[in-house]
């Protein structure tokens, strides 16, 4: 299955987005399509073997819209925010606004029913009004009528249809009255024209669209800022010389030089020099991080104090920055489950509104015989009813929320994950690398009586040198610190998941792992039990060493807690969440760690395959569960959980299996992610409430429901203003999420 992102053009409302989504889904070979009206993007899952992107783009074109493949690093973020397009839109707002003011000024005495001395009555002339209004309808309102015609030719309807019908009806009626005023006068009807209504409505709608576009542009500020972080050039050593190259010319393996105050161009590993690096724009961490030989550096972060050289490891689309941008874009283009209701409503909205408008005209004309009243109410219904606010309610909040998450070092895979996170009840956390630093160190080493300590350490390090487990790294590092730098060749190496490692070294069979595994192998561990109890009581992990089926030694390994772990657990508990620790470590060590961070419920001696079962048991209790982990062994549990959260400093497999990635590795990110989810969902509910109430209340008033009771009739111009600013209000409310602050875990 292949996933592609398309940049869309020609959409004017949520009904357009539904039409595009339907057109894409009808293409054979497409399994799923999600169209984001706010981002003007479509995310398409399709079978590349049976269908091409060209065919999908053709389907979109046949529906009356445009589609282009988004750029690899950063698709066009809101094509509607292009400065040239904005200037053109602004010029049309100005022209229509000036003409609208002139027409209203000309009609004011008639509207008020009074004579105003010195008033420019020439503006009241119907022919002059026709002359002034026509350019507005033809040029300023062109997009509405072209869009309506395009929808009509494709047997659909959208916001443009409503606007074109409403303003077109007012304009056409006014032309008829201008040409044949006697026809109305013969029937006892005043020959009133409504050029000013058509013009002012278009002016207000264009102003609303202009303000909306500006506001929508701000919803993508976070991702645009991310894309702007990468420097344009890099200083690279080629053939012994330092040369400046375009960032695109840097290749994996290049040695890159970074001086104080400069941005790091690509991802890599320090090979010479030391410095501190500000990684806040990527990880959300405010404190600079010390970097020395062997440490990883992230592209786009800022070098602070010293100069250093590093070897490029990831360039182009493979850098962390590029991956962050891609993940944020995917999240912003996805749909939250809460949006389904809005989609169902908008799918039927326009046809229903047209039907209501026709019924309104017929009802009032039959009841009163007053064509003016019938026309005003009909135009009011057509103009005030717009599904834009409803269509923008969810995606704008999602765009701002996911962007804000990225600013705080939290990558949210899709909108569904963001929505589910606010309903979490239980957070299950791994121990090693999650609650702890993930950099264990050997603190104690003991052999059985009469054992060769150095020789045994060499055997153990030789075996562990073939493993990528954090405990294995600790054993190898300890051996080297003790002067053991040469490791014999290992044969028949095997890693037993959740138990340990084994292999043959110099003809001797060596096992390193858990006590339970040793007992399974029939190896007697009694000789080292007393020391094991002492070490585990001190929250140390014990690694047992057996040679040729006999117990040979014991390693004590400690992994320090992350400074934020205890505070994060307390913050989660204050938020009403239960925190459960799942660890493969022994019960005694697990109990010591749990007590240190304030976790009341923990499960020890858990194999990787058992973590999934434990998550399922928590879910069977009726709880929505988040799983937080960092290793390959956590990936199945991350996938099983309602929301999987991966520590960004962990493995790529864990990150791929997760729904939310905490780039910095700080557990405070869990607290921030859940708080952000709650804030975003509250914002979405507010937007949907505004949008629904606006249409539920506005349409009946525009139809004249209050006229028989109070004589109140909604002027079409007021309806136009209400419709225009309904979308602006929804987007503006979504932008309040930009004020979200990570309060940390203090």
XYZ file of N, CA and C in Angstrom, residues 538-623:
258
model
N 18.869 -2.752 46.271
C 19.384 -1.419 45.953
C 18.962 -0.985 44.538
N 17.930 -1.620 43.979
C 17.370 -1.280 42.659
C 18.350 -1.520 41.525
N 19.192 -2.563 41.685
C 20.121 -2.918 40.627
C 19.625 -4.163 39.902
N 19.876 -4.193 38.612
C 19.541 -5.355 37.805
C 20.709 -6.340 37.832
N 20.413 -7.607 38.027
C 21.467 -8.622 38.073
C 21.501 -9.414 36.775
N 22.706 -9.609 36.269
C 22.937 -10.423 35.075
C 23.802 -11.606 35.491
N 23.277 -12.820 35.275
C 23.956 -14.038 35.681
C 24.824 -14.565 34.540
N 26.010 -15.051 34.900
C 26.950 -15.587 33.909
C 27.187 -17.058 34.207
N 26.971 -17.903 33.213
C 27.220 -19.338 33.348
C 28.158 -19.790 32.237
N 29.091 -20.685 32.577
C 30.039 -21.225 31.604
C 29.962 -22.744 31.657
N 29.699 -23.331 30.502
C 29.597 -24.790 30.393
C 28.613 -25.379 31.395
N 27.507 -24.697 31.571
C 26.432 -25.196 32.420
C 26.638 -24.988 33.900
N 27.692 -24.244 34.280
C 27.973 -23.999 35.693
C 27.950 -22.500 35.971
N 27.370 -22.100 37.137
C 27.353 -20.697 37.518
C 28.766 -20.196 37.707
N 29.061 -19.031 37.083
C 30.425 -18.523 37.127
C 30.532 -17.130 37.729
N 29.484 -16.287 37.566
C 29.608 -14.923 38.072
C 28.288 -14.169 38.027
N 28.336 -12.966 38.605
C 27.143 -12.143 38.697
C 27.532 -10.679 38.492
N 26.758 -9.988 37.660
C 26.966 -8.568 37.406
C 25.815 -7.770 37.999
N 26.130 -6.659 38.670
C 25.111 -5.730 39.154
C 25.117 -4.478 38.292
N 23.982 -4.159 37.720
C 23.885 -3.040 36.779
C 22.823 -2.062 37.257
N 23.174 -0.806 37.328
C 22.247 0.239 37.765
C 21.957 1.191 36.620
N 20.730 1.604 36.557
C 20.277 2.555 35.538
C 19.582 3.702 36.262
N 20.202 4.852 36.283
C 19.690 5.983 37.054
C 18.350 6.472 36.496
N 17.479 6.903 37.399
C 16.202 7.464 36.989
C 16.409 8.792 36.262
N 15.529 9.087 35.296
C 15.516 10.406 34.690
C 15.037 11.416 35.725
N 15.626 12.603 35.736
C 15.229 13.603 36.741
C 13.738 13.928 36.735
N 13.113 13.803 35.570
C 11.711 14.204 35.458
C 10.725 13.078 35.742
N 11.211 11.844 35.924
C 10.307 10.696 36.023
C 9.322 10.820 37.177
N 9.838 11.095 38.372
C 8.964 11.172 39.550
C 7.955 12.307 39.406
N 8.404 13.452 38.908
C 7.498 14.594 38.751
C 6.434 14.306 37.694
N 6.836 13.617 36.614
C 5.880 13.286 35.557
C 4.803 12.347 36.077
N 5.216 11.343 36.848
C 4.253 10.395 37.423
C 3.275 11.133 38.336
N 3.783 12.014 39.185
C 2.925 12.778 40.085
C 1.948 13.663 39.309
N 2.428 14.285 38.241
C 1.564 15.147 37.427
C 0.455 14.341 36.773
N 0.781 13.164 36.251
C -0.221 12.302 35.640
C -1.268 11.867 36.662
N -0.826 11.543 37.840
C -1.751 11.128 38.893
C -2.663 12.284 39.310
N -2.119 13.497 39.363
C -2.952 14.662 39.691
C -3.991 14.923 38.601
N -3.704 14.493 37.376
C -4.648 14.644 36.262
C -5.716 13.554 36.259
N -5.669 12.660 37.261
C -6.660 11.601 37.367
C -6.313 10.335 36.620
N -5.055 10.181 36.227
C -4.623 9.015 35.459
C -3.909 8.007 36.360
N -4.173 6.734 36.118
C -3.455 5.665 36.809
C -2.169 5.371 36.040
N -1.056 5.255 36.773
C 0.229 4.949 36.146
C 0.650 3.546 36.560
N 0.933 2.698 35.563
C 1.332 1.307 35.790
C 2.695 1.086 35.129
N 3.619 0.439 35.840
C 4.929 0.141 35.267
C 4.987 -1.315 34.826
N 5.408 -1.537 33.580
C 5.635 -2.869 33.035
C 7.124 -3.022 32.759
N 7.752 -4.040 33.345
C 9.184 -4.207 33.157
C 9.560 -5.676 33.128
N 10.594 -5.970 32.363
C 11.133 -7.324 32.335
C 12.075 -7.600 33.482
N 12.355 -6.577 34.279
C 13.266 -6.730 35.410
C 12.601 -7.538 36.522
N 13.445 -7.959 37.494
C 12.933 -8.744 38.603
C 12.047 -7.900 39.520
N 11.261 -8.575 40.358
C 10.274 -7.891 41.173
C 10.916 -6.939 42.191
N 12.030 -7.355 42.782
C 12.648 -6.539 43.812
C 13.154 -5.208 43.244
N 13.821 -5.281 42.098
C 14.308 -4.065 41.451
C 13.141 -3.199 40.990
N 12.124 -3.840 40.423
C 10.943 -3.116 39.960
C 10.264 -2.388 41.116
N 10.176 -3.054 42.274
C 9.545 -2.444 43.444
C 10.324 -1.219 43.906
N 11.645 -1.300 43.879
C 12.479 -0.176 44.298
C 12.294 1.026 43.366
N 12.261 0.772 42.061
C 12.057 1.845 41.083
C 10.662 2.447 41.229
N 9.650 1.577 41.370
C 8.271 2.046 41.504
C 8.109 2.939 42.727
N 8.739 2.544 43.830
C 8.658 3.350 45.051
C 9.347 4.699 44.865
N 10.453 4.700 44.123
C 11.213 5.931 43.927
C 10.431 6.971 43.120
N 9.608 6.526 42.168
C 8.870 7.468 41.315
C 7.421 7.641 41.749
N 6.970 6.851 42.736
C 5.612 7.001 43.234
C 4.557 6.204 42.488
N 4.956 5.108 41.831
C 4.005 4.244 41.126
C 3.511 3.167 42.078
N 2.205 3.068 42.236
C 1.640 2.093 43.164
C 1.440 0.716 42.576
N 1.266 0.625 41.259
C 0.989 -0.647 40.614
C 2.076 -0.938 39.589
N 2.745 -2.078 39.733
C 3.778 -2.457 38.770
C 3.715 -3.958 38.525
N 4.197 -4.343 37.358
C 4.233 -5.756 36.975
C 5.648 -6.060 36.513
N 6.325 -6.981 37.206
C 7.717 -7.313 36.919
C 7.817 -8.637 36.168
N 9.054 -8.940 35.740
C 9.349 -10.193 35.021
C 8.455 -10.369 33.795
N 8.227 -9.267 33.095
C 7.341 -9.294 31.930
C 8.167 -9.455 30.659
N 7.936 -10.541 29.926
C 8.585 -10.725 28.638
C 7.925 -9.807 27.604
N 8.627 -9.517 26.492
C 8.054 -8.626 25.475
C 6.676 -9.053 24.992
N 6.499 -10.359 24.747
C 5.208 -10.819 24.268
C 4.128 -10.704 25.337
N 4.548 -10.680 26.609
C 3.588 -10.571 27.702
C 3.121 -9.131 27.915
N 3.914 -8.152 27.459
C 3.509 -6.755 27.616
C 2.205 -6.486 26.874
N 2.071 -7.089 25.707
C 0.834 -6.942 24.937
C -0.351 -7.478 25.735
N -0.163 -8.658 26.338
C -1.234 -9.277 27.116
C -1.625 -8.412 28.306
N -0.631 -7.800 28.952
C -0.931 -6.951 30.101
C -1.688 -5.691 29.679
N -1.326 -5.130 28.523
C -2.061 -3.976 27.995
C -3.503 -4.376 27.691
N -3.667 -5.567 27.123
C -5.011 -6.064 26.822
C -5.831 -6.258 28.100
N -5.180 -6.740 29.163
C -5.886 -6.918 30.434
C -6.357 -5.574 30.989
N -5.512 -4.560 30.888
C -5.905 -3.225 31.328
C -7.085 -2.707 30.502
N -7.049 -2.968 29.202
C -8.158 -2.562 28.334
C -9.422 -3.340 28.659
N -9.254 -4.615 29.040
C -10.405 -5.439 29.410
C -11.089 -4.937 30.680
N -10.349 -4.167 31.477
C -10.935 -3.551 32.674
C -11.794 -2.342 32.328
N -11.912 -2.060 31.029
C -12.710 -0.920 30.583
C -11.950 0.377 30.532
N -10.619 0.311 30.546
C -9.796 1.503 30.574
C -9.203 1.794 29.195
